[in-house]
Tab-separated table of C-alpha atoms and ligand atoms in Angstrom:
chain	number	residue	atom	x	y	z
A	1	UNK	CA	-26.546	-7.832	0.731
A	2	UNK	CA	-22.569	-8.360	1.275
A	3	UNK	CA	-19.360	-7.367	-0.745
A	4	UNK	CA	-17.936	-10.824	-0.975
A	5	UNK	CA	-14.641	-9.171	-0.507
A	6	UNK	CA	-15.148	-7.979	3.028
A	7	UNK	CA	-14.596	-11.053	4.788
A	8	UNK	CA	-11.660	-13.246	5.780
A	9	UNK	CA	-11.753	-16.859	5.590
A	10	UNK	CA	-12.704	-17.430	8.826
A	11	UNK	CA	-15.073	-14.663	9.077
A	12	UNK	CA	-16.994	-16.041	6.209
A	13	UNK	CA	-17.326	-19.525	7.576
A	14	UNK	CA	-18.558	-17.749	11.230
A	15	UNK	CA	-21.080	-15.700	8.583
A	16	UNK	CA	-21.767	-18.789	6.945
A	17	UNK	CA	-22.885	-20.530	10.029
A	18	UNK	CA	-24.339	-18.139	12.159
A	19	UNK	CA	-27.040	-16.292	9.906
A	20	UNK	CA	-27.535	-18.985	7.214
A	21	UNK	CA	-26.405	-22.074	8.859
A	22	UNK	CA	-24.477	-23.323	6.280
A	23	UNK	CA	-22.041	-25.776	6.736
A	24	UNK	CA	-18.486	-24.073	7.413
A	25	UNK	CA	-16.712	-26.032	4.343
A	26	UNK	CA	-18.960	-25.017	1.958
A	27	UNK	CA	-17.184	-21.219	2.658
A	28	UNK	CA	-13.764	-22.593	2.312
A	29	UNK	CA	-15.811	-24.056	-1.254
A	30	UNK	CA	-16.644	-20.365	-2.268
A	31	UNK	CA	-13.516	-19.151	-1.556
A	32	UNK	CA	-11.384	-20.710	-3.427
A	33	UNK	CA	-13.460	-20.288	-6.156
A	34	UNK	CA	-13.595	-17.099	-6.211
A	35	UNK	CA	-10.236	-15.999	-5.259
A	36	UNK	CA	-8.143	-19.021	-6.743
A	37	UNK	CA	-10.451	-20.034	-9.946
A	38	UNK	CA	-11.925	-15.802	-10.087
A	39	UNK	CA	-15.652	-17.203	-10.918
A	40	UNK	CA	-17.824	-14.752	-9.448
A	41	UNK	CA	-21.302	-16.397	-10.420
A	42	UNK	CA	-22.712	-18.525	-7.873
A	43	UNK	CA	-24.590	-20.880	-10.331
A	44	UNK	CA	-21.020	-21.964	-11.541
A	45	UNK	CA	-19.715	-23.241	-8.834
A	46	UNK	CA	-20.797	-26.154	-9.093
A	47	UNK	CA	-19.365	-28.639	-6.781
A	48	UNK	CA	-22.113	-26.558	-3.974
A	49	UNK	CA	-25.497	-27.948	-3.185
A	50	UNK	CA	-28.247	-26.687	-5.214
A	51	UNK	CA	-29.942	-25.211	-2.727
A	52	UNK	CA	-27.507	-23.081	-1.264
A	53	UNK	CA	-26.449	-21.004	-4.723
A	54	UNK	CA	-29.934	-19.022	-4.792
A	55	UNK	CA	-29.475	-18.619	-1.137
A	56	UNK	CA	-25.627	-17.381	-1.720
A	57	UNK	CA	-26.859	-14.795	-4.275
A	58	UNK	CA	-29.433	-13.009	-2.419
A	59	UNK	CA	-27.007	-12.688	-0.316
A	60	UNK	CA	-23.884	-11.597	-1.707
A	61	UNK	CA	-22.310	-9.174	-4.474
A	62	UNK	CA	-18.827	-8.403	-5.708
A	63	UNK	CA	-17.923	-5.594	-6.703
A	64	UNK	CA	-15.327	-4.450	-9.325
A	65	UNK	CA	-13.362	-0.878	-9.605
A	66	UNK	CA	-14.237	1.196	-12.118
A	67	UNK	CA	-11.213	1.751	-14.055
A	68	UNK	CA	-11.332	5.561	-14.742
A	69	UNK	CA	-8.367	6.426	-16.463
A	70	UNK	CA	-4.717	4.962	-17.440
A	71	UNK	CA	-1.557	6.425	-17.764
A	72	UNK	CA	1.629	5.384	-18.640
A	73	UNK	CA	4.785	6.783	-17.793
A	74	UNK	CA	7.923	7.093	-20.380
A	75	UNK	CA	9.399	4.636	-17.885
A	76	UNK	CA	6.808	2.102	-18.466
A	77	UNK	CA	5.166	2.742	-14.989
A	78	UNK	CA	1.456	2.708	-14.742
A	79	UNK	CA	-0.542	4.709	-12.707
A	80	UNK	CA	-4.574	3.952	-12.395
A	81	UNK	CA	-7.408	5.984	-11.003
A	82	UNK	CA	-10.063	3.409	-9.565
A	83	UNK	CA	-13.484	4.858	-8.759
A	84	UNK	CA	-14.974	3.254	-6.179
A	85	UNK	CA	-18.738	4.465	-5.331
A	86	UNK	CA	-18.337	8.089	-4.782
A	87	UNK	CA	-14.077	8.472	-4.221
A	88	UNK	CA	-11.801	7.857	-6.670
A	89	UNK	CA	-8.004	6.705	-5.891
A	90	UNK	CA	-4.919	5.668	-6.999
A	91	UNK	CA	-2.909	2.556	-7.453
A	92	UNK	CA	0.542	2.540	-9.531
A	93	UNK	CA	2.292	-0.423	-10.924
A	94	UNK	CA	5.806	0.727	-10.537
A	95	UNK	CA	8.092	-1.172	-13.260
A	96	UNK	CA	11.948	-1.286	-11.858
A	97	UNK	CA	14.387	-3.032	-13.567
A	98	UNK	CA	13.638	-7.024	-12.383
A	99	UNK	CA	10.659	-6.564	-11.771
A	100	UNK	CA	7.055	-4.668	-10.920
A	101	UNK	CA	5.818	-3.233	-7.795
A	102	UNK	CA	1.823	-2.504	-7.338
A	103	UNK	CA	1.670	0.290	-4.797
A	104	UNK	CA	-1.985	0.746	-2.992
A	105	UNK	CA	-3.768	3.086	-2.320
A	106	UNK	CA	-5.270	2.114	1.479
A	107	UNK	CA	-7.361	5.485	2.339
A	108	UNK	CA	-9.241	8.274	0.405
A	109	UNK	CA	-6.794	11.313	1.376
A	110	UNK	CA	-4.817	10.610	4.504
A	111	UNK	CA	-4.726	12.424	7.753
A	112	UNK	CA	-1.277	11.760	8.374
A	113	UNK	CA	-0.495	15.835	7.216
A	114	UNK	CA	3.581	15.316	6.391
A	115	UNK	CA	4.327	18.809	5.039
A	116	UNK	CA	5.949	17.384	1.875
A	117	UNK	CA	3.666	14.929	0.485
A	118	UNK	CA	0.911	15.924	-1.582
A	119	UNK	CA	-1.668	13.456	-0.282
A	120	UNK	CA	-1.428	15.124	2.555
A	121	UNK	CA	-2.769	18.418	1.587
A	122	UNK	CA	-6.085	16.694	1.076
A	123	UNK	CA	-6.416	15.641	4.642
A	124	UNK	CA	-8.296	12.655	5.716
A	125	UNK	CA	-11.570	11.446	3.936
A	126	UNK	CA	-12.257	7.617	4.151
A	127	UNK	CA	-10.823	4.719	4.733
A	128	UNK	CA	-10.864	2.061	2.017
A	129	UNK	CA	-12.907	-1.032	2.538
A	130	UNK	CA	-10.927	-4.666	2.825
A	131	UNK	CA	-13.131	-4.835	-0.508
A	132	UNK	CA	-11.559	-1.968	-2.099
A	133	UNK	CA	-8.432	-2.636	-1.071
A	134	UNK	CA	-8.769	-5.788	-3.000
A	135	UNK	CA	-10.422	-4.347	-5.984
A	136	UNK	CA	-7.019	-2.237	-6.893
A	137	UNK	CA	-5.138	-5.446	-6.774
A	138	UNK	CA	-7.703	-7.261	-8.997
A	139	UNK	CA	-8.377	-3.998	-11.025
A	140	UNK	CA	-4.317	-3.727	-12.005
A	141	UNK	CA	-4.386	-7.704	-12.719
A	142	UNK	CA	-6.819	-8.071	-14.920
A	143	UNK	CA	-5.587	-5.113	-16.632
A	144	UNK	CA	-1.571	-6.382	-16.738
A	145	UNK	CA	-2.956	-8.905	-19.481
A	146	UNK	CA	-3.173	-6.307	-21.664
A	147	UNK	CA	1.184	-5.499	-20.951
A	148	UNK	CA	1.896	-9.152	-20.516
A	149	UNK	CA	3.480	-8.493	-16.929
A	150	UNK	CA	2.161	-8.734	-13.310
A	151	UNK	CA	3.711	-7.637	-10.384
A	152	UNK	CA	5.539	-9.790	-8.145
A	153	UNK	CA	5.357	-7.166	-4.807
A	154	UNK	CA	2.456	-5.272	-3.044
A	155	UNK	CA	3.167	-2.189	-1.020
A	156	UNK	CA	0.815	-0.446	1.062
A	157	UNK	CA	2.405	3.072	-0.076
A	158	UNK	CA	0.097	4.606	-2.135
A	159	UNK	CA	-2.339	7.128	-0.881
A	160	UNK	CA	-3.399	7.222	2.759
A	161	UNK	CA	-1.576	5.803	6.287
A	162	UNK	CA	-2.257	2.030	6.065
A	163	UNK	CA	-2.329	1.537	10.168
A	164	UNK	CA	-4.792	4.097	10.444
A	165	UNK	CA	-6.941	1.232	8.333
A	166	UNK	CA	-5.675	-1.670	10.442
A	167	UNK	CA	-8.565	-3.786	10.648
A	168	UNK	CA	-9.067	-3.599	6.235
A	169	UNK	CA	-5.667	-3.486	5.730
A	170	UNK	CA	-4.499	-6.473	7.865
A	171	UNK	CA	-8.063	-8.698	6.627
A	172	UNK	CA	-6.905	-7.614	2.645
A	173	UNK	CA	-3.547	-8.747	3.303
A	174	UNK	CA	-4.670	-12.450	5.230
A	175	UNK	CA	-6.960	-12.551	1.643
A	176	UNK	CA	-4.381	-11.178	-0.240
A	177	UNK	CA	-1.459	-14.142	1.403
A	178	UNK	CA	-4.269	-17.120	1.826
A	179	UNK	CA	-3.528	-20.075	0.217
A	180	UNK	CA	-7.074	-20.392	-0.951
A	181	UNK	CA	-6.915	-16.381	-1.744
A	182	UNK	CA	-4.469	-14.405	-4.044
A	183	UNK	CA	-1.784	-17.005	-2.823
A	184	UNK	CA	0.738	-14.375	-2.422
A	185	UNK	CA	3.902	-14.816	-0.046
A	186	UNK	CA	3.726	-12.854	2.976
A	187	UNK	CA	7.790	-11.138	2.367
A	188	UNK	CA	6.646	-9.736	-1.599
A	189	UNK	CA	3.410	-7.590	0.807
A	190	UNK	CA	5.185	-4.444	2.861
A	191	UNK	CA	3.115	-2.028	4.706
A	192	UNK	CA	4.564	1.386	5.195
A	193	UNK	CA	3.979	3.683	8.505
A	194	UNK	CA	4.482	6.907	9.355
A	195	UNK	CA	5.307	5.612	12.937
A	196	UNK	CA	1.525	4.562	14.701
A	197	UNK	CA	3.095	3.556	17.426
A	198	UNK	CA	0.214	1.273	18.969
A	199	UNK	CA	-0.645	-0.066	15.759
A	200	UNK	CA	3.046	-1.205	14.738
A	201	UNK	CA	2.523	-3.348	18.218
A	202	UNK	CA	-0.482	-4.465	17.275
A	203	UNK	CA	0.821	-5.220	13.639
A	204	UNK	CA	3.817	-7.682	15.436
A	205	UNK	CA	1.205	-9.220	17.847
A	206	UNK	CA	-1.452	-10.405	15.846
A	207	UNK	CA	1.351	-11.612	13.429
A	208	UNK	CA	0.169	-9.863	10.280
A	209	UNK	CA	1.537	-11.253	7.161
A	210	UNK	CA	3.954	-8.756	5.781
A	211	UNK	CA	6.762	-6.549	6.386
A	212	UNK	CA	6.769	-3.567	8.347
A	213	UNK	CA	8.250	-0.258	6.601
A	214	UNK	CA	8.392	3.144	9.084
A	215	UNK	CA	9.256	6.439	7.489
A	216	UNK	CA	11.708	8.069	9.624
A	217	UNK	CA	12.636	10.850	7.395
A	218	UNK	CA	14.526	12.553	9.714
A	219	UNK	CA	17.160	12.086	12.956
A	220	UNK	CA	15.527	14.534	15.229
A	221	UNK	CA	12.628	15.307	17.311
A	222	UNK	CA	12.516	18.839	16.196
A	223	UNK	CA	12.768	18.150	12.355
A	224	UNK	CA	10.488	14.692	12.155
A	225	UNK	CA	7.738	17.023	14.213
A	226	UNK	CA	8.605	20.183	12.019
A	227	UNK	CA	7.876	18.163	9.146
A	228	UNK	CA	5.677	14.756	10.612
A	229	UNK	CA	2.928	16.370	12.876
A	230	UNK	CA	2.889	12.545	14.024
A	231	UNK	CA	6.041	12.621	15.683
A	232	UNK	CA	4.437	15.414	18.753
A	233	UNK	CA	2.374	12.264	19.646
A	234	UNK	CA	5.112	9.392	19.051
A	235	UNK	CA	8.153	10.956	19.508
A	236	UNK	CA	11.722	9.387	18.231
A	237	UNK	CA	12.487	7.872	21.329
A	238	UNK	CA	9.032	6.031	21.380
A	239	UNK	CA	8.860	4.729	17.937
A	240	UNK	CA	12.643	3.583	18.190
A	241	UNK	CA	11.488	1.693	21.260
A	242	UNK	CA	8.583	-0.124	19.482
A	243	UNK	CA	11.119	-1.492	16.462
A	244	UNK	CA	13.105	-2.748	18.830
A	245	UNK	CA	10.805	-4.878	20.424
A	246	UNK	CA	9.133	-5.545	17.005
A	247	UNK	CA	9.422	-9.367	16.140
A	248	UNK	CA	11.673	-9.592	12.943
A	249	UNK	CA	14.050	-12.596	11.655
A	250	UNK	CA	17.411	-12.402	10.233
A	251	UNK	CA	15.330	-12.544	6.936
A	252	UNK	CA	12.706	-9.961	7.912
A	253	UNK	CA	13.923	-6.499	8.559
A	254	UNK	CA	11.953	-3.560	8.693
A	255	UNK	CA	12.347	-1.146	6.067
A	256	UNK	CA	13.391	2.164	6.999
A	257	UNK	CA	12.138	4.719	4.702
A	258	UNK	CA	13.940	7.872	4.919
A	259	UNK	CA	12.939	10.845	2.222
A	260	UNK	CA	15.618	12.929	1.598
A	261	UNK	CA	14.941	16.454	1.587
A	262	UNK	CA	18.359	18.801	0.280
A	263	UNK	CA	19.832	20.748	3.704
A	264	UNK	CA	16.715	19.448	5.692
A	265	UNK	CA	17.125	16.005	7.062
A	266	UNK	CA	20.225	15.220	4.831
A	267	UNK	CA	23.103	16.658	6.460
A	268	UNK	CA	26.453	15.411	7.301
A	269	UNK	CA	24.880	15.412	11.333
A	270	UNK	CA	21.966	13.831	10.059
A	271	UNK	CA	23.793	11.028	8.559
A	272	UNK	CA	26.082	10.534	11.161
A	273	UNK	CA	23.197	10.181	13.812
A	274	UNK	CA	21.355	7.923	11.697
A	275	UNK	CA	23.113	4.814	12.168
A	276	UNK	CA	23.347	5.911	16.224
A	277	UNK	CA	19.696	6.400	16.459
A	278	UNK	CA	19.086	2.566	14.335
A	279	UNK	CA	21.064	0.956	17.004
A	280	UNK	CA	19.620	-2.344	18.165
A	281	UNK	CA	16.934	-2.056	15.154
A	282	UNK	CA	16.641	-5.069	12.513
A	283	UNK	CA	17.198	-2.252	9.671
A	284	UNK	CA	17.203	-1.455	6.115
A	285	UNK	CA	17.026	1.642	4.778
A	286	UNK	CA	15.530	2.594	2.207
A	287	UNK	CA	16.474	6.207	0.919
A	288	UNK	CA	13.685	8.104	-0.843
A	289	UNK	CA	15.289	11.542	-2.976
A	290	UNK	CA	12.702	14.166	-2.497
A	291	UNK	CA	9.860	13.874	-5.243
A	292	UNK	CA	9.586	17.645	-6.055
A	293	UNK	CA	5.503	18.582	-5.160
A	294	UNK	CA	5.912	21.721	-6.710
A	295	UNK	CA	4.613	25.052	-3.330
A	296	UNK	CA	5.338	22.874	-0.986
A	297	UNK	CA	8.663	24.106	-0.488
A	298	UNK	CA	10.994	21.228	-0.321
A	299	UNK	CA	14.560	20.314	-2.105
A	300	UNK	CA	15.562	17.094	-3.817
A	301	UNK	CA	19.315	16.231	-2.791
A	302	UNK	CA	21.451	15.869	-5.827
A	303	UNK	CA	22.510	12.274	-7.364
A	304	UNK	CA	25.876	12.418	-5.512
A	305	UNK	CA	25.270	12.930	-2.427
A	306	UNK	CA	22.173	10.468	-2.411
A	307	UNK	CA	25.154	7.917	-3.036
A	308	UNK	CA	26.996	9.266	-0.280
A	309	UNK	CA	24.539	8.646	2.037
A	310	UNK	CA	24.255	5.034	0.809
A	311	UNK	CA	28.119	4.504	0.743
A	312	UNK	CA	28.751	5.856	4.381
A	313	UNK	CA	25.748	4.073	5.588
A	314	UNK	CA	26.845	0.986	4.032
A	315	UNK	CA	30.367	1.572	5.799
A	316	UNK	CA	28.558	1.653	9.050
A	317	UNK	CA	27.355	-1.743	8.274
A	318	UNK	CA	23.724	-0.547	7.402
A	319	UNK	CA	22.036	-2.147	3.903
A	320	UNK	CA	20.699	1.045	2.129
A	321	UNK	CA	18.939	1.040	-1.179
A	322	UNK	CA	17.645	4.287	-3.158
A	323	UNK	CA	14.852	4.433	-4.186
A	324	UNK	CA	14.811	6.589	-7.676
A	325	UNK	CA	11.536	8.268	-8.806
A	326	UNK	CA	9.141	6.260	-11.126
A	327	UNK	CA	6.721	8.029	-13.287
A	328	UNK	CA	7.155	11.322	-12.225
A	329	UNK	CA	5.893	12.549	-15.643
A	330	UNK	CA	2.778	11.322	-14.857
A	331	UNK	CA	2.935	12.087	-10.829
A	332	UNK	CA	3.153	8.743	-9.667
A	333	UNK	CA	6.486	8.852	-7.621
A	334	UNK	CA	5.994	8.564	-3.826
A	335	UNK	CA	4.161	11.542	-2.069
A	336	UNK	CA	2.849	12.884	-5.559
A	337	UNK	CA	-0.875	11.235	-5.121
A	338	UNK	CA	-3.394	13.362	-5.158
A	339	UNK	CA	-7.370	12.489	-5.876
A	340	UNK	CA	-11.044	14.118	-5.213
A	341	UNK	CA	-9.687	17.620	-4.192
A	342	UNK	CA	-12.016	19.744	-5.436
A	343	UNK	CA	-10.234	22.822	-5.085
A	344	UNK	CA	-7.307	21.357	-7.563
A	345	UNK	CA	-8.737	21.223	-10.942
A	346	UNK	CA	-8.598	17.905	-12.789
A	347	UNK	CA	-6.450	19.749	-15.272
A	348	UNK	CA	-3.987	20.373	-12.578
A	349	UNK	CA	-4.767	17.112	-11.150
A	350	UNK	CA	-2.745	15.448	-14.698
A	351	UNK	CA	-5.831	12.958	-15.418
A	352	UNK	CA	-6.892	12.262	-18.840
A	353	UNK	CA	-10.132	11.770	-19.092
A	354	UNK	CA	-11.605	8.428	-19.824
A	355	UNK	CA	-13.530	9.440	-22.685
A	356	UNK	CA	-10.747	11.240	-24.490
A	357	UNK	CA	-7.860	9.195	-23.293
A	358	UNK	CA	-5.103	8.436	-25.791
A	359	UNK	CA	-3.151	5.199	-24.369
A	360	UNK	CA	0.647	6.318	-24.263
A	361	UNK	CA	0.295	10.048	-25.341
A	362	UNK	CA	2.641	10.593	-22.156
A	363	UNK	CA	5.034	8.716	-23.719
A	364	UNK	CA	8.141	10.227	-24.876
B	401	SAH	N1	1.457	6.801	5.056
B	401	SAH	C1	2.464	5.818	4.780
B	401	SAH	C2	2.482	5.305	3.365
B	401	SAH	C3	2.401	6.299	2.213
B	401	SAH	S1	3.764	7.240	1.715
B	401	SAH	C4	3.825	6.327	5.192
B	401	SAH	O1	3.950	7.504	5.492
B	401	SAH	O2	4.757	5.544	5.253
B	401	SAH	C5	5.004	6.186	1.152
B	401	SAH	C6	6.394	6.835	1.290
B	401	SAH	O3	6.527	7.990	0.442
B	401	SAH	C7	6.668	7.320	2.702
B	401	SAH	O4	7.931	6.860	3.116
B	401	SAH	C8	6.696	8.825	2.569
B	401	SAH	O5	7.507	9.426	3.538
B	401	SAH	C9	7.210	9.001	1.151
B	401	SAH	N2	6.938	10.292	0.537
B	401	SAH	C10	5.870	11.096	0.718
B	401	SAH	N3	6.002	12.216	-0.021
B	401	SAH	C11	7.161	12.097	-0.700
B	401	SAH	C12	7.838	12.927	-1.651
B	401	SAH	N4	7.333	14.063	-2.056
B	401	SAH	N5	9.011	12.475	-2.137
B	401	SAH	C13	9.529	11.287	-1.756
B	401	SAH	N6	8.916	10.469	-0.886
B	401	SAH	C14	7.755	10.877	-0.346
């Protein structure tokens, strides 16, 4: 038996062919179907030869996250915990003033190890399949009927380092953009980095269908590696050197991500080698106050001179945005995902359990 929701277009018509010699069409068929009309019962689809719907059930299942708990932030952002088979994770539907945001979870833990992000501290335990990749997206849109909102952007920002899943990342995002899929426009899906430098090249070359975001978070070598064990193997002067030659359009930058953290990586020196070190990169930044992860030993800047950083930049002809906290009160800013560590108890962890959940008791 397949998950449905493994395979890409194309892959499903080679699958299709290959092991049950079925006619490639009659994939594009199911496809649309069950991505553009969401019928997941073979017998219903019935513009498909008889035949071939007992043959396309013993075949193939779909599965569906396992919505384990709900909570809502006093600024109307959602966060969910998904179980899927033995891991749980988290997806958040961040709500900013225009409009919503789904952020993704794209690995169990993360191996990535920043020293202020609390994902982090549970190291690396498994990637996510394409299918439950997918599932989050489908979990959080079936559930936005019950808000009467959806999102309008996917970022690949929620728990885990999305490169270190190409291969299910980039297939979930052709589903996610296919016209005959989820039909969503490739500039509302960004994928965040901490700076892989061989898979942002391989992220530009096989033209996958979103925007590229790196998080810098700092200006040099010795902080970024002090802070981003990443940066000993892809140092500054190699992962500058791979946005350069990163394909982007005067309508496609790539989103610089830079977490502030107070007398850190936020100095006046810091700010003044920012724009030096950006040089020749299609940039935006996006600045990212500190989330506080309470023992990890980090500062958040204060409000002023988080709009110093954005005023100077913008005199030095660099686009910055800031990117406030949303739903801290129920840890669901950036950096502040945590799930399945067993040494954290779930009390700690801030869950309410789905038996004994009261919708909106966090709000205040
Ligand atoms: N692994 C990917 C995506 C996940 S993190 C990456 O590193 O880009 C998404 C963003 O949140 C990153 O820019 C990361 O640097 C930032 N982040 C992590 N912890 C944070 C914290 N405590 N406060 C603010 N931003 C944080």
């Amino acid at each position: 038996m397949e998950d449905f929701f493994n395979f890409s277009l194309p892959e499903l018509e080679a699958l299709f062919k290959e092991r049950f010699s079925i006619a490639p069409f009659h994939a594009r068929q199911v496809f649309q179907w069950v991505y553009r009309k969401k019928v997941r019962d073979f017998e219903l689809m019935t513009d498909l030869p008889s035949k071939l719907r007992p043959l396309l059930k013993e075949n193939f299942f779909f599965s569906t996250a396992e919505q384990k708990a709900r909570q809502i932030s006093s600024d109307g952002t959602r966060k969910y915990l998904f179980g899927l088979g033995e891991n749980s994770v988290e997806s958040v539907m961040i709500k900013q003033p225009t409009r919503m945001t789904l952020c993704v979870s794209s690995q169990v833990g993360c191996g990535m190890a920043c020293a202020f992000c609390r994902t982090g501290t549970m190291g690396f335990i498994k990637n996510l399949t394409t299918s439950q990749i997918l599932q989050q997206v489908e979990g959080v849109i079936n559930d936005a009927v019950n808000f009467g909102d959806m999102f309008q952007n996917i970022v690949f920002m929620g728990m885990g380092e999305p490169l270190h899943n190409f291969d299910n990342v980039s297939r979930a995002i052709r589903i996610l953009t296919h016209q005959l899929g989820f039909e969503i426009g490739p500039r509302r899906i960004t994928v965040s980095t901490v700076g892989l430098v061989p898979a942002i090249k391989r992220f530009g070359e096989e033209k996958v269908p979103a925007n590229l975001a790196v998080s810098l978070n700092a200006t040099t070598d010795e902080v970024r590696s002090q802070i981003m064990p990443i940066n000993k193997k892809y140092p500054l002067s190699t992962l500058i050197g791979a946005l350069k030659d990163f394909p982007t359009t005067k309508h496609k930058k790539i989103t610089i991500e830079y977490v502030m953290l107070s007398g850190l990586n936020d100095t006046e020196a810091d700010l003044r080698r920012l724009p030096k070190l950006l040089h020749g990169v299609a940039a935006k930044i996006n600045l990212i106050p500190y989330n506080d992860n309470a023992g990890l030993g980090f500062k958040t800047p204060d409000r002023d001179w988080v709009h110093n950083w954005q005023q100077t930049l913008a005199g030095r002809g660099l686009e910055a945005t800031i990117r406030w906290s949303k739903g801290q009160d129920i840890k669901a800013a950036c950096g502040q995902l945590v799930t399945d560590d067993k040494k954290l108890s779930k009390k700690s962890l801030g869950y309410i359990a789905p038996e004994n959940s009261v919708e909106g008791s966090l709000v205040v």
